[in-house]
Amino acid sequence: MSIAENIKRIQSSIGEDVILVAVSKYSSDEAVEEAYEAGQRYFGENKAKDLKKRAAAMPDDIKWHFVGHLQRNKVKYVAPFIHCIHSVDSLRLLEEIDKQAAKEPRTIKCLLQIHIADEEAKFGLSEDEAVEILRSPELEEMSHVRIIGLMGMATNTDDLDKVRSEFKGLKAFFDRLHNLTEKADLPDDDDRAPTFPANVEMRTLSMGMSGDYDIAVEEGSNMVRVGSAVFS
Ligand SMILES: *Cc1c(COP(=O)(O)O)cnc(C)c1O
């Protein structure tokens, strides 16, 4: 099947309310252009310097997502244009994103990456660590980042029940945080303290890749990151 057909098939299977991020990290510029011609506008990459080059050569209305581990010293390459960073796994990284975004100045959307797989190698925060970041006084001072949700990667396994239960766990955590952020909008005279700063809103749940996006969407994902199923 062609790239255009792949995109059409995946988008119709996930539904129009779920955002498809086409992960082009292993694909050529020509393949990205082909996807763009087919109407795709969200693309994901995982190498900051390569992405800087590619973004400069591609149409301006592409919304670039950073989906891999991001080192602090690479943030500067993507800060001028990146639409959303999916892989925030420390307060220090968030501080660097805020600092680089302030130079533009612009606001960068971020997702906290939560560790849900039982593999050592996958990056991400525990639930407690994520809550610690969301409640930190430092975050409140960051006016150039906006935390819009969570991202997670399931274990790479054929055991789809296991994958499903990992997605279910992340969705449950997402819902708990979402309910807390709703409380942040309480009127001034309400004596319950706001739970998270105003630059936190829990509305995006990025989970699902080529092998598991259908399960992820069934479990409540509203953003999938799909590479090989789009580009091969
Ligand atoms: C590479 C990558 C993807 C896409 O993987 P596929 O299996 O090719 O769909 C999604 N998310 C992250 C974080 C990745 O690094």
mmCIF file of C-alpha atoms and ligand atoms in Angstrom:
data_model
loop_
_atom_site.group_PDB
_atom_site.id
_atom_site.type_symbol
_atom_site.label_atom_id
_atom_site.label_comp_id
_atom_site.label_asym_id
_atom_site.label_seq_id
_atom_site.Cartn_x
_atom_site.Cartn_y
_atom_site.Cartn_z
ATOM 1 C CA MET A 1 0.000 0.000 0.000
ATOM 2 C CA SER A 2 1.068 3.582 -0.555
ATOM 3 C CA ILE A 3 1.771 6.065 2.236
ATOM 4 C CA ALA A 4 -1.465 7.887 1.394
ATOM 5 C CA GLU A 5 -3.439 4.637 1.687
ATOM 6 C CA ASN A 6 -1.760 3.778 4.979
ATOM 7 C CA ILE A 7 -2.670 7.161 6.443
ATOM 8 C CA LYS A 8 -6.263 6.854 5.274
ATOM 9 C CA ARG A 9 -6.614 3.341 6.681
ATOM 10 C CA ILE A 10 -5.062 4.213 10.059
ATOM 11 C CA GLN A 11 -6.988 7.482 10.444
ATOM 12 C CA SER A 12 -10.288 5.768 9.682
ATOM 13 C CA SER A 13 -9.509 3.000 12.137
ATOM 14 C CA ILE A 14 -8.605 5.357 15.021
ATOM 15 C CA GLY A 15 -11.409 7.828 14.268
ATOM 16 C CA GLU A 16 -11.256 11.512 13.463
ATOM 17 C CA ASP A 17 -10.998 12.630 17.105
ATOM 18 C CA VAL A 18 -7.660 10.893 17.570
ATOM 19 C CA ILE A 19 -4.568 12.697 16.304
ATOM 20 C CA LEU A 20 -2.224 10.650 14.148
ATOM 21 C CA VAL A 21 1.412 11.675 14.518
ATOM 22 C CA ALA A 22 3.303 10.143 11.590
ATOM 23 C CA VAL A 23 6.717 9.194 12.981
ATOM 24 C CA SER A 24 9.110 9.877 10.117
ATOM 25 C CA LYS A 25 12.397 9.227 11.948
ATOM 26 C CA TYR A 26 13.413 6.369 9.614
ATOM 27 C CA SER A 27 11.922 7.887 6.477
ATOM 28 C CA SER A 28 13.243 10.034 3.645
ATOM 29 C CA ASP A 29 12.269 13.634 2.915
ATOM 30 C CA GLU A 30 10.416 12.304 -0.126
ATOM 31 C CA ALA A 31 8.331 10.028 2.074
ATOM 32 C CA VAL A 32 7.484 12.947 4.379
ATOM 33 C CA GLU A 33 6.459 14.998 1.327
ATOM 34 C CA GLU A 34 4.273 12.158 0.113
ATOM 35 C CA ALA A 35 2.516 12.004 3.483
ATOM 36 C CA TYR A 36 2.160 15.796 3.453
ATOM 37 C CA GLU A 37 0.596 15.681 -0.004
ATOM 38 C CA ALA A 38 -1.894 13.160 1.385
ATOM 39 C CA GLY A 39 -2.938 15.765 3.967
ATOM 40 C CA GLN A 40 -0.854 14.621 6.949
ATOM 41 C CA ARG A 41 0.272 17.573 9.104
ATOM 42 C CA TYR A 42 1.548 16.030 12.377
ATOM 43 C CA PHE A 43 4.973 14.436 12.150
ATOM 44 C CA GLY A 44 7.191 12.928 14.849
ATOM 45 C CA GLU A 45 10.989 12.781 15.016
ATOM 46 C CA ASN A 46 13.537 11.712 17.627
ATOM 47 C CA LYS A 47 16.837 13.352 16.632
ATOM 48 C CA ALA A 48 17.044 17.064 17.405
ATOM 49 C CA LYS A 49 19.732 18.094 14.908
ATOM 50 C CA ASP A 50 18.290 16.037 12.045
ATOM 51 C CA LEU A 51 14.857 17.429 12.777
ATOM 52 C CA LYS A 52 16.129 20.998 12.686
ATOM 53 C CA LYS A 53 17.455 20.394 9.177
ATOM 54 C CA ARG A 54 14.370 18.563 7.989
ATOM 55 C CA ALA A 55 11.947 21.131 9.404
ATOM 56 C CA ALA A 56 13.792 23.922 7.587
ATOM 57 C CA ALA A 57 13.311 22.113 4.271
ATOM 58 C CA MET A 58 9.639 21.252 4.746
ATOM 59 C CA PRO A 59 6.390 23.253 4.567
ATOM 60 C CA ASP A 60 5.781 25.666 7.473
ATOM 61 C CA ASP A 61 2.385 24.331 8.420
ATOM 62 C CA ILE A 62 3.753 20.965 9.574
ATOM 63 C CA LYS A 63 3.388 20.486 13.329
ATOM 64 C CA TRP A 64 6.544 18.728 14.480
ATOM 65 C CA HIS A 65 6.443 16.460 17.530
ATOM 66 C CA PHE A 66 9.514 15.300 19.389
ATOM 67 C CA VAL A 67 8.978 11.679 20.417
ATOM 68 C CA GLY A 68 12.346 10.314 21.533
ATOM 69 C CA HIS A 69 14.569 10.872 24.519
ATOM 70 C CA LEU A 70 15.705 14.511 24.470
ATOM 71 C CA GLN A 71 19.008 15.559 25.995
ATOM 72 C CA ARG A 72 19.074 18.997 27.578
ATOM 73 C CA ASN A 73 21.926 20.212 25.396
ATOM 74 C CA LYS A 74 19.835 19.442 22.263
ATOM 75 C CA VAL A 75 16.739 21.410 23.239
ATOM 76 C CA LYS A 76 18.091 24.545 21.569
ATOM 77 C CA TYR A 77 17.937 22.920 18.124
ATOM 78 C CA VAL A 78 14.187 22.376 18.259
ATOM 79 C CA ALA A 79 12.953 25.177 20.543
ATOM 80 C CA PRO A 80 12.344 27.689 17.706
ATOM 81 C CA PHE A 81 9.710 25.540 15.988
ATOM 82 C CA ILE A 82 8.765 22.357 17.876
ATOM 83 C CA HIS A 83 5.025 21.991 18.403
ATOM 84 C CA CYS A 84 5.005 19.387 21.168
ATOM 85 C CA ILE A 85 7.671 17.469 23.119
ATOM 86 C CA HIS A 86 6.360 14.030 24.173
ATOM 87 C CA SER A 87 9.320 12.910 26.223
ATOM 88 C CA VAL A 88 9.674 15.179 29.236
ATOM 89 C CA ASP A 89 11.091 12.995 31.988
ATOM 90 C CA SER A 90 12.649 15.462 34.433
ATOM 91 C CA LEU A 91 12.168 18.912 35.910
ATOM 92 C CA ARG A 92 15.628 19.879 34.665
ATOM 93 C CA LEU A 93 14.653 19.091 31.069
ATOM 94 C CA LEU A 94 11.487 21.126 31.491
ATOM 95 C CA GLU A 95 13.537 24.050 32.839
ATOM 96 C CA GLU A 96 15.787 23.933 29.785
ATOM 97 C CA ILE A 97 12.787 23.818 27.423
ATOM 98 C CA ASP A 98 11.332 26.849 29.227
ATOM 99 C CA LYS A 99 14.635 28.713 28.990
ATOM 100 C CA GLN A 100 15.116 28.051 25.280
ATOM 101 C CA ALA A 101 11.461 28.819 24.483
ATOM 102 C CA ALA A 102 11.772 32.147 26.326
ATOM 103 C CA LYS A 103 14.473 33.226 23.867
ATOM 104 C CA GLU A 104 12.085 33.044 20.893
ATOM 105 C CA PRO A 105 9.786 33.853 22.732
ATOM 106 C CA ARG A 106 7.176 31.129 22.371
ATOM 107 C CA THR A 107 5.362 28.521 24.432
ATOM 108 C CA ILE A 108 6.141 24.844 23.898
ATOM 109 C CA LYS A 109 3.573 22.151 24.603
ATOM 110 C CA CYS A 110 4.938 19.224 26.592
ATOM 111 C CA LEU A 111 3.811 15.774 27.648
ATOM 112 C CA LEU A 112 5.207 14.026 30.693
ATOM 113 C CA GLN A 113 6.516 10.611 29.683
ATOM 114 C CA ILE A 114 5.349 7.977 32.137
ATOM 115 C CA HIS A 115 7.170 4.666 32.498
ATOM 116 C CA ILE A 116 4.533 1.950 31.984
ATOM 117 C CA ALA A 117 6.528 -0.887 30.401
ATOM 118 C CA ASP A 118 8.308 -3.478 32.494
ATOM 119 C CA GLU A 119 11.492 -2.839 30.515
ATOM 120 C CA GLU A 120 14.412 -1.101 32.157
ATOM 121 C CA ALA A 121 15.452 0.557 28.916
ATOM 122 C CA LYS A 122 12.383 2.718 28.394
ATOM 123 C CA PHE A 123 12.601 6.228 29.750
ATOM 124 C CA GLY A 124 9.938 7.846 31.815
ATOM 125 C CA LEU A 125 8.675 8.980 35.182
ATOM 126 C CA SER A 126 6.865 7.033 37.860
ATOM 127 C CA GLU A 127 3.432 8.367 38.788
ATOM 128 C CA ASP A 128 4.845 9.864 41.990
ATOM 129 C CA GLU A 129 7.655 11.605 40.134
ATOM 130 C CA ALA A 130 5.154 13.051 37.644
ATOM 131 C CA VAL A 131 2.975 14.424 40.445
ATOM 132 C CA GLU A 132 6.065 15.899 42.089
ATOM 133 C CA ILE A 133 6.867 17.827 38.883
ATOM 134 C CA LEU A 134 3.261 18.977 38.478
ATOM 135 C CA ARG A 135 3.194 20.296 42.024
ATOM 136 C CA SER A 136 6.656 21.858 42.006
ATOM 137 C CA PRO A 137 6.931 25.614 42.631
ATOM 138 C CA GLU A 138 9.495 25.752 39.792
ATOM 139 C CA LEU A 139 6.870 24.691 37.244
ATOM 140 C CA GLU A 140 4.585 27.504 38.283
ATOM 141 C CA GLU A 141 7.307 30.007 37.335
ATOM 142 C CA MET A 142 7.770 28.597 33.826
ATOM 143 C CA SER A 143 5.844 30.830 31.476
ATOM 144 C CA HIS A 144 7.079 29.277 28.226
ATOM 145 C CA VAL A 145 6.035 25.672 28.685
ATOM 146 C CA ARG A 146 2.586 24.185 28.888
ATOM 147 C CA ILE A 147 2.034 20.637 30.088
ATOM 148 C CA ILE A 148 -0.885 19.319 28.066
ATOM 149 C CA GLY A 149 -0.893 15.637 29.015
ATOM 150 C CA LEU A 150 0.963 12.358 29.253
ATOM 151 C CA MET A 151 2.803 9.935 26.996
ATOM 152 C CA GLY A 152 3.611 6.268 27.517
ATOM 153 C CA MET A 153 5.111 3.319 25.631
ATOM 154 C CA ALA A 154 3.895 -0.197 26.359
ATOM 155 C CA THR A 155 6.203 -3.189 26.680
ATOM 156 C CA ASN A 156 7.366 -4.532 23.324
ATOM 157 C CA THR A 157 5.680 -7.947 23.521
ATOM 158 C CA ASP A 158 3.210 -10.216 21.690
ATOM 159 C CA ASP A 159 1.232 -10.467 24.924
ATOM 160 C CA LEU A 160 -1.503 -8.018 23.979
ATOM 161 C CA ASP A 161 -3.314 -8.443 27.303
ATOM 162 C CA LYS A 162 -0.218 -7.094 28.987
ATOM 163 C CA VAL A 163 -0.035 -4.166 26.553
ATOM 164 C CA ARG A 164 -3.723 -3.439 27.156
ATOM 165 C CA SER A 165 -3.336 -3.469 30.918
ATOM 166 C CA GLU A 166 -0.385 -1.053 30.727
ATOM 167 C CA PHE A 167 -2.473 1.342 28.614
ATOM 168 C CA LYS A 168 -5.389 0.952 31.014
ATOM 169 C CA GLY A 169 -3.135 1.891 33.929
ATOM 170 C CA LEU A 170 -1.882 5.019 32.175
ATOM 171 C CA LYS A 171 -5.426 6.072 31.258
ATOM 172 C CA ALA A 172 -6.503 5.700 34.890
ATOM 173 C CA PHE A 173 -3.611 7.918 36.031
ATOM 174 C CA PHE A 174 -4.421 10.429 33.278
ATOM 175 C CA ASP A 175 -8.068 10.564 34.433
ATOM 176 C CA ARG A 176 -7.037 11.144 38.051
ATOM 177 C CA LEU A 177 -4.804 14.049 37.025
ATOM 178 C CA HIS A 178 -7.462 15.394 34.688
ATOM 179 C CA ASN A 179 -9.940 15.558 37.571
ATOM 180 C CA LEU A 180 -7.389 17.419 39.672
ATOM 181 C CA THR A 181 -6.658 19.978 36.928
ATOM 182 C CA GLU A 182 -10.396 20.651 36.599
ATOM 183 C CA LYS A 183 -10.288 21.754 40.223
ATOM 184 C CA ALA A 184 -7.606 24.293 39.302
ATOM 185 C CA ASP A 185 -10.388 26.346 37.666
ATOM 186 C CA LEU A 186 -12.239 26.913 40.934
ATOM 187 C CA PRO A 187 -13.535 30.449 41.537
ATOM 188 C CA ASP A 188 -11.406 32.751 43.697
ATOM 189 C CA ASP A 189 -13.711 32.546 46.680
ATOM 190 C CA ASP A 190 -13.509 28.763 46.774
ATOM 191 C CA ASP A 191 -11.293 27.840 49.677
ATOM 192 C CA ARG A 192 -9.999 24.619 48.168
ATOM 193 C CA ALA A 193 -6.481 25.329 46.925
ATOM 194 C CA PRO A 194 -5.787 24.915 43.199
ATOM 195 C CA THR A 195 -4.032 21.616 42.698
ATOM 196 C CA PHE A 196 -1.758 22.390 39.772
ATOM 197 C CA PRO A 197 -0.448 25.624 38.273
ATOM 198 C CA ALA A 198 -2.276 27.266 35.385
ATOM 199 C CA ASN A 199 0.240 25.980 32.814
ATOM 200 C CA VAL A 200 -0.949 22.401 33.366
ATOM 201 C CA GLU A 201 -3.942 20.985 31.528
ATOM 202 C CA MET A 202 -4.558 17.276 31.114
ATOM 203 C CA ARG A 203 -6.174 16.764 27.747
ATOM 204 C CA THR A 204 -3.737 14.800 25.570
ATOM 205 C CA LEU A 205 -2.922 11.156 26.135
ATOM 206 C CA SER A 206 -0.245 10.012 23.681
ATOM 207 C CA MET A 207 -0.150 6.231 23.564
ATOM 208 C CA GLY A 208 -0.048 3.690 20.757
ATOM 209 C CA MET A 209 2.484 2.844 18.032
ATOM 210 C CA SER A 210 2.359 0.717 14.848
ATOM 211 C CA GLY A 211 1.883 -2.560 16.710
ATOM 212 C CA ASP A 212 -0.607 -1.427 19.330
ATOM 213 C CA TYR A 213 -2.433 1.763 18.300
ATOM 214 C CA ASP A 214 -5.811 0.036 18.022
ATOM 215 C CA ILE A 215 -5.573 -1.260 21.588
ATOM 216 C CA ALA A 216 -4.349 2.143 22.788
ATOM 217 C CA VAL A 217 -7.334 3.936 21.250
ATOM 218 C CA GLU A 218 -9.745 1.385 22.726
ATOM 219 C CA GLU A 219 -8.174 2.184 26.103
ATOM 220 C CA GLY A 220 -8.620 5.943 25.728
ATOM 221 C CA SER A 221 -5.630 7.299 23.795
ATOM 222 C CA ASN A 222 -6.343 10.481 21.818
ATOM 223 C CA MET A 223 -2.944 10.721 20.103
ATOM 224 C CA VAL A 224 -1.033 7.866 18.446
ATOM 225 C CA ARG A 225 2.575 7.922 17.230
ATOM 226 C CA VAL A 226 2.818 5.639 14.204
ATOM 227 C CA GLY A 227 5.977 5.108 12.169
ATOM 228 C CA SER A 228 6.406 1.851 10.254
ATOM 229 C CA ALA A 229 2.667 1.311 9.624
ATOM 230 C CA VAL A 230 2.555 4.691 7.842
ATOM 231 C CA PHE A 231 5.836 4.637 5.976
ATOM 232 C CA SER A 232 6.164 1.021 4.786
HETATM 233 C C1 LIG B 1 9.876 5.218 16.846
HETATM 234 C C2 LIG B 1 8.832 5.626 17.793
HETATM 235 C C3 LIG B 1 7.477 5.477 17.470
HETATM 236 C C4 LIG B 1 6.980 4.836 16.195
HETATM 237 O O1 LIG B 1 7.274 3.468 16.191
HETATM 238 P P1 LIG B 1 6.626 2.450 15.146
HETATM 239 O O2 LIG B 1 6.668 1.131 15.827
HETATM 240 O O3 LIG B 1 7.456 2.513 13.920
HETATM 241 O O4 LIG B 1 5.216 2.889 14.903
HETATM 242 C C5 LIG B 1 6.559 5.933 18.402
HETATM 243 N N1 LIG B 1 6.936 6.492 19.570
HETATM 244 C C6 LIG B 1 8.235 6.639 19.913
HETATM 245 C C7 LIG B 1 8.585 7.247 21.214
HETATM 246 C C8 LIG B 1 9.216 6.195 19.036
HETATM 247 O O5 LIG B 1 10.510 6.342 19.392
#
